[in-house]
């Protein structure tokens, strides 16, 4: 099989690729098979290559409690030939009409067994599995914390695509499982971030100031000029440096109320 895959340029995988449910079943069966091999070795003293056929025979002929059938019966339509059971004649010795009738009966029985198995399988769930939708903002879990005091969740990111179990967020190449995402409210509007202040530790997704001169900021005496400055600041996405001391207050209106309270900014801007 490895040579065939190499000749055809096929990347061989030993599990059901892109289907976690089947991969989980394979891992579960591998654990059961290893347990059976250990039991055969303990009772017979055989090494594991010699004990493997006995463990496989036990697994393939075991009757499923819910179906009432063994894996061998589901595939071949008849019970497996085990020790102590007389074997039938070779099919080559049967007359042709009898062989045709046998194949027809076997096909009919296989169809009935497959319908029985299909009816016993659980129905696929239509539940989306999570409430995250494209356009939402989520925090992804941080699995690479260097210190215990580091946050357990990363900065909010925009959701681009979703499936039943996974989420594709902006800025990450890999998909993230939905259980590792925490939905957060939408980011605040820009003017609310102006009032609360902006710190260097906040996410890059938060809109930030363009460094205007003091004269231009102080010289804005109308609401329209203030709005023009805000609209010019939004597309730049540059951070206002707040390392130097000093606080700049916007001119007060006639009613004596402050329109804006800007964070400390350097004097050289």
Tab-separated table of C-alpha atoms in Angstrom, residues 34-248:
chain	number	residue	atom	x	y	z
A	34	UNK	CA	-4.166	-3.074	23.043
A	35	UNK	CA	-6.073	-4.209	26.123
A	36	UNK	CA	-7.118	-7.440	24.381
A	37	UNK	CA	-3.547	-8.102	23.238
A	38	UNK	CA	-2.329	-7.684	26.811
A	39	UNK	CA	-4.925	-10.185	28.046
A	40	UNK	CA	-3.967	-12.738	25.368
A	41	UNK	CA	-0.284	-12.345	26.236
A	42	UNK	CA	-0.997	-12.817	29.942
A	43	UNK	CA	-3.023	-15.999	29.358
A	44	UNK	CA	-0.971	-17.658	26.596
A	45	UNK	CA	2.541	-16.230	26.936
A	46	UNK	CA	2.670	-15.280	23.233
A	47	UNK	CA	4.456	-12.191	21.983
A	48	UNK	CA	2.321	-9.417	20.573
A	49	UNK	CA	2.661	-10.268	16.816
A	50	UNK	CA	1.352	-13.782	17.530
A	51	UNK	CA	-1.329	-12.497	19.903
A	52	UNK	CA	-2.613	-9.881	17.440
A	53	UNK	CA	-4.663	-12.304	15.220
A	54	UNK	CA	-6.433	-13.714	18.289
A	55	UNK	CA	-7.270	-10.227	19.548
A	56	UNK	CA	-8.585	-9.221	16.113
A	57	UNK	CA	-10.724	-12.368	15.887
A	58	UNK	CA	-12.221	-11.640	19.297
A	59	UNK	CA	-13.050	-8.071	18.299
A	60	UNK	CA	-14.509	-8.925	14.888
A	61	UNK	CA	-16.738	-11.727	16.169
A	62	UNK	CA	-17.988	-9.938	19.307
A	63	UNK	CA	-21.721	-9.195	19.114
A	64	UNK	CA	-22.669	-5.552	19.551
A	65	UNK	CA	-25.099	-5.046	22.421
A	66	UNK	CA	-27.276	-2.503	20.591
A	67	UNK	CA	-27.246	-4.035	17.100
A	68	UNK	CA	-27.189	-7.711	18.034
A	69	UNK	CA	-24.659	-8.225	15.227
A	70	UNK	CA	-20.908	-8.639	15.005
A	71	UNK	CA	-18.713	-6.547	12.681
A	72	UNK	CA	-18.078	-9.682	10.604
A	73	UNK	CA	-21.820	-10.213	10.045
A	74	UNK	CA	-22.347	-6.598	9.037
A	75	UNK	CA	-19.657	-6.829	6.344
A	76	UNK	CA	-20.124	-10.382	5.035
A	77	UNK	CA	-23.773	-11.066	5.848
A	78	UNK	CA	-23.140	-14.313	7.757
A	79	UNK	CA	-21.449	-15.413	11.017
A	80	UNK	CA	-17.717	-15.981	11.034
A	81	UNK	CA	-16.288	-19.496	10.667
A	82	UNK	CA	-14.730	-20.322	14.036
A	83	UNK	CA	-13.295	-23.496	15.509
A	84	UNK	CA	-15.749	-26.316	16.155
A	85	UNK	CA	-18.180	-25.192	13.434
A	86	UNK	CA	-18.271	-27.400	10.308
A	87	UNK	CA	-17.199	-25.534	7.203
A	88	UNK	CA	-19.493	-25.576	4.156
A	89	UNK	CA	-18.464	-26.985	0.833
A	90	UNK	CA	-16.242	-24.975	-1.441
A	91	UNK	CA	-18.250	-22.638	-3.600
A	92	UNK	CA	-16.481	-23.956	-6.704
A	93	UNK	CA	-18.048	-27.387	-6.061
A	94	UNK	CA	-21.608	-26.002	-6.029
A	95	UNK	CA	-23.691	-26.104	-9.211
A	96	UNK	CA	-23.974	-22.779	-10.964
A	97	UNK	CA	-27.732	-22.270	-10.263
A	98	UNK	CA	-27.205	-22.936	-6.551
A	99	UNK	CA	-24.291	-20.498	-6.461
A	100	UNK	CA	-26.429	-17.793	-8.097
A	101	UNK	CA	-29.234	-18.377	-5.587
A	102	UNK	CA	-26.753	-18.203	-2.729
A	103	UNK	CA	-25.363	-14.881	-3.949
A	104	UNK	CA	-28.879	-13.452	-4.350
A	105	UNK	CA	-29.801	-14.498	-0.819
A	106	UNK	CA	-26.537	-13.102	0.534
A	107	UNK	CA	-27.136	-9.765	-1.209
A	108	UNK	CA	-30.670	-9.566	0.189
A	109	UNK	CA	-29.472	-10.351	3.696
A	110	UNK	CA	-26.706	-7.777	3.471
A	111	UNK	CA	-29.229	-5.120	2.436
A	112	UNK	CA	-31.428	-5.973	5.432
A	113	UNK	CA	-28.471	-5.894	7.819
A	114	UNK	CA	-27.280	-2.547	6.477
A	115	UNK	CA	-30.753	-1.069	6.965
A	116	UNK	CA	-30.749	-2.411	10.523
A	117	UNK	CA	-27.399	-0.794	11.219
A	118	UNK	CA	-28.463	2.472	9.585
A	119	UNK	CA	-31.608	2.682	11.715
A	120	UNK	CA	-29.566	2.114	14.895
A	121	UNK	CA	-27.095	4.907	14.155
A	122	UNK	CA	-27.724	8.230	15.932
A	123	UNK	CA	-29.110	10.995	13.780
A	124	UNK	CA	-26.826	13.851	12.871
A	125	UNK	CA	-27.396	16.825	15.117
A	126	UNK	CA	-28.613	20.054	13.545
A	127	UNK	CA	-27.643	22.086	16.603
A	128	UNK	CA	-24.996	24.683	15.637
A	129	UNK	CA	-23.053	23.836	18.797
A	130	UNK	CA	-22.248	27.441	19.710
A	131	UNK	CA	-23.691	30.924	19.399
A	132	UNK	CA	-20.706	32.555	17.667
A	133	UNK	CA	-21.445	34.059	14.246
A	134	UNK	CA	-19.314	35.874	11.638
A	135	UNK	CA	-18.910	39.484	12.683
A	136	UNK	CA	-18.787	38.744	16.418
A	137	UNK	CA	-15.776	39.481	18.594
A	138	UNK	CA	-14.207	36.685	20.644
A	139	UNK	CA	-11.254	36.191	22.966
A	140	UNK	CA	-9.228	33.040	22.283
A	141	UNK	CA	-7.752	31.011	25.111
A	142	UNK	CA	-4.040	31.457	25.770
A	143	UNK	CA	-2.317	28.055	26.024
A	144	UNK	CA	1.237	29.460	25.990
A	145	UNK	CA	1.352	31.434	29.194
A	146	UNK	CA	4.913	32.023	30.372
A	147	UNK	CA	3.897	33.050	33.894
A	148	UNK	CA	0.921	32.306	36.095
A	149	UNK	CA	-0.090	35.957	36.221
A	150	UNK	CA	-0.475	36.259	32.452
A	151	UNK	CA	-4.075	36.506	31.232
A	152	UNK	CA	-5.807	33.287	30.290
A	153	UNK	CA	-7.502	34.911	27.280
A	154	UNK	CA	-5.960	36.814	24.390
A	155	UNK	CA	-7.127	40.135	22.985
A	156	UNK	CA	-10.499	40.299	21.166
A	157	UNK	CA	-10.475	39.322	17.511
A	158	UNK	CA	-13.076	39.565	14.769
A	159	UNK	CA	-14.785	36.321	13.684
A	160	UNK	CA	-14.552	35.747	9.917
A	161	UNK	CA	-15.947	32.226	9.405
A	162	UNK	CA	-17.631	29.598	11.572
A	163	UNK	CA	-18.460	25.908	11.387
A	164	UNK	CA	-20.394	23.722	13.792
A	165	UNK	CA	-17.345	23.240	16.016
A	166	UNK	CA	-14.644	25.723	14.947
A	167	UNK	CA	-14.129	29.448	14.435
A	168	UNK	CA	-11.831	31.363	12.043
A	169	UNK	CA	-10.703	34.650	13.562
A	170	UNK	CA	-8.838	37.566	12.038
A	171	UNK	CA	-5.060	37.436	12.400
A	172	UNK	CA	-4.756	33.658	12.991
A	173	UNK	CA	-4.007	31.122	10.266
A	174	UNK	CA	-5.423	28.106	12.084
A	175	UNK	CA	-9.020	27.500	13.042
A	176	UNK	CA	-9.883	27.675	16.750
A	177	UNK	CA	-12.286	25.280	18.459
A	178	UNK	CA	-15.431	27.000	19.653
A	179	UNK	CA	-14.935	25.854	23.262
A	180	UNK	CA	-11.644	27.803	23.296
A	181	UNK	CA	-13.396	31.067	22.379
A	182	UNK	CA	-15.258	33.456	24.656
A	183	UNK	CA	-17.719	35.842	23.082
A	184	UNK	CA	-17.260	39.464	24.123
A	185	UNK	CA	-19.338	42.611	23.485
A	186	UNK	CA	-18.638	44.837	20.513
A	187	UNK	CA	-15.781	47.328	20.958
A	188	UNK	CA	-16.860	50.758	22.165
A	189	UNK	CA	-17.290	53.598	19.651
A	190	UNK	CA	-14.324	55.860	19.080
A	191	UNK	CA	-15.576	58.829	21.066
A	192	UNK	CA	-16.161	56.608	24.113
A	193	UNK	CA	-12.561	55.405	23.915
A	194	UNK	CA	-11.521	59.091	23.812
A	195	UNK	CA	-13.375	59.801	27.027
A	196	UNK	CA	-12.068	56.714	28.837
A	197	UNK	CA	-8.503	57.101	27.610
A	198	UNK	CA	-6.207	54.791	25.707
A	199	UNK	CA	-3.333	52.818	27.232
A	200	UNK	CA	-0.427	51.131	25.496
A	201	UNK	CA	-1.542	47.694	26.737
A	202	UNK	CA	-4.857	47.718	24.881
A	203	UNK	CA	-5.536	45.786	21.703
A	204	UNK	CA	-4.483	47.079	18.314
A	205	UNK	CA	-8.083	46.668	17.200
A	206	UNK	CA	-9.063	49.696	19.331
A	207	UNK	CA	-9.080	52.955	17.316
A	208	UNK	CA	-6.327	55.336	18.390
A	209	UNK	CA	-5.320	58.977	18.057
A	210	UNK	CA	-3.354	60.774	15.389
A	211	UNK	CA	-0.823	63.081	17.103
A	212	UNK	CA	-2.156	66.550	16.293
A	213	UNK	CA	-0.466	69.708	17.451
A	214	UNK	CA	-1.556	71.470	20.645
A	215	UNK	CA	-2.520	74.575	18.721
A	216	UNK	CA	-4.900	72.673	16.491
A	217	UNK	CA	-6.543	70.836	19.370
A	218	UNK	CA	-6.964	73.935	21.518
A	219	UNK	CA	-8.147	75.995	18.577
A	220	UNK	CA	-11.232	73.872	17.945
A	221	UNK	CA	-14.095	75.908	19.338
A	222	UNK	CA	-17.035	74.169	17.669
A	223	UNK	CA	-18.533	70.687	17.727
A	224	UNK	CA	-18.133	70.394	13.946
A	225	UNK	CA	-14.373	70.932	14.104
A	226	UNK	CA	-14.121	68.371	16.883
A	227	UNK	CA	-15.952	65.809	14.745
A	228	UNK	CA	-13.661	66.539	11.798
A	229	UNK	CA	-10.605	65.767	13.941
A	230	UNK	CA	-12.115	62.517	15.135
A	231	UNK	CA	-12.985	61.415	11.598
A	232	UNK	CA	-9.424	62.151	10.500
A	233	UNK	CA	-7.998	60.166	13.419
A	234	UNK	CA	-10.020	57.005	12.888
A	235	UNK	CA	-8.467	55.691	9.580
A	236	UNK	CA	-4.859	56.124	10.721
A	237	UNK	CA	-4.954	53.558	13.581
A	238	UNK	CA	-1.873	55.088	15.183
A	239	UNK	CA	-1.341	55.195	18.943
A	240	UNK	CA	-0.953	58.380	20.911
A	241	UNK	CA	2.231	58.250	22.956
A	242	UNK	CA	1.255	58.723	26.612
A	243	UNK	CA	4.623	58.207	28.246
A	244	UNK	CA	5.352	61.869	28.999
A	245	UNK	CA	3.518	63.659	31.799
A	246	UNK	CA	1.071	66.439	31.228
A	247	UNK	CA	-2.647	66.573	30.604
A	248	UNK	CA	-4.415	68.452	27.849
